[in-house]
């Protein structure tokens, strides 16, 4: 279970690293890449996130089934899954489109905008999280630009 989680995390970081590297080399921002996708491609991204979350939540909770109460394991799985997955993909895409329409959010990676969009859809104030994400994205962009120049 731990091996699967580490492998999935490594793959995720590899993909994010490649995308971030392209951004640092003058490639499109995450917002530009997102807006360049068709609605079907965006829907596929959402489905991929759902599949990834399901796999991780299952790996996290399945080990608890041996020693734990099956009802508790199911409850923990649902809590994990529901923390990241929304039941309206079209609204999620529209919310991500809206967030990426703000140029200040252009370099926030897809996974960050996805999480922020989900929180916003649930009625939470995301202003502080957006500001933190913008600072992180800007720092990442500058770091990658320095690495490319070496």
XYZ file of N, CA, C and O in Angstrom, residues 33-49 89-90 93 97:
84
model
N -2.802 26.675 -20.756
C -2.940 25.260 -21.100
C -4.367 24.789 -20.850
O -4.939 24.044 -21.660
N -4.963 25.236 -19.732
C -6.342 24.851 -19.403
C -7.308 25.402 -20.446
O -8.172 24.676 -20.943
N -7.171 26.665 -20.782
C -8.119 27.269 -21.728
C -7.942 26.710 -23.137
O -8.871 26.787 -23.939
N -6.787 26.141 -23.427
C -6.558 25.538 -24.738
C -7.159 24.150 -24.886
O -7.138 23.576 -25.977
N -7.693 23.617 -23.804
C -8.294 22.289 -23.850
C -9.775 22.383 -24.208
O -10.453 23.346 -23.858
N -10.247 21.349 -24.872
C -11.676 21.278 -25.182
C -12.442 20.903 -23.918
O -11.851 20.463 -22.923
N -13.746 21.040 -23.955
C -14.575 20.647 -22.810
C -14.421 19.156 -22.507
O -14.423 18.750 -21.349
N -14.278 18.343 -23.546
C -14.100 16.890 -23.344
C -12.755 16.609 -22.666
O -12.666 15.742 -21.800
N -11.720 17.346 -23.034
C -10.417 17.162 -22.391
C -10.470 17.599 -20.925
O -9.902 16.937 -20.051
N -11.164 18.681 -20.670
C -11.325 19.139 -19.287
C -12.101 18.110 -18.471
O -11.766 17.828 -17.320
N -13.138 17.545 -19.072
C -13.918 16.508 -18.394
C -13.040 15.285 -18.112
O -13.149 14.669 -17.044
N -12.163 14.949 -19.043
C -11.248 13.822 -18.828
C -10.298 14.109 -17.671
O -9.976 13.205 -16.891
N -9.857 15.347 -17.538
C -9.013 15.718 -16.403
C -9.770 15.479 -15.098
O -9.235 14.879 -14.165
N -11.011 15.933 -15.041
C -11.823 15.762 -13.829
C -11.980 14.271 -13.520
O -11.826 13.849 -12.366
N -12.268 13.468 -14.534
C -12.411 12.021 -14.318
C -11.100 11.404 -13.833
O -11.100 10.499 -13.002
N -9.982 11.887 -14.359
C -8.684 11.393 -13.915
C -8.425 11.721 -12.458
O -7.904 10.886 -11.704
N -8.786 12.938 -12.051
C -8.636 13.319 -10.649
C -9.483 12.398 -9.768
O -9.011 11.895 -8.746
N -19.326 17.693 -12.390
C -18.136 18.004 -13.181
C -18.278 19.262 -14.039
O -17.325 20.032 -14.172
N -19.454 19.498 -14.606
C -19.647 20.684 -15.449
C -19.471 21.966 -14.631
O -18.860 22.932 -15.093
N -15.736 22.428 -13.893
C -15.037 22.986 -15.052
C -15.322 24.477 -15.164
O -14.404 25.275 -15.380
N -12.597 27.380 -14.919
C -12.499 28.388 -15.985
C -12.524 29.795 -15.388
O -11.738 30.667 -15.775
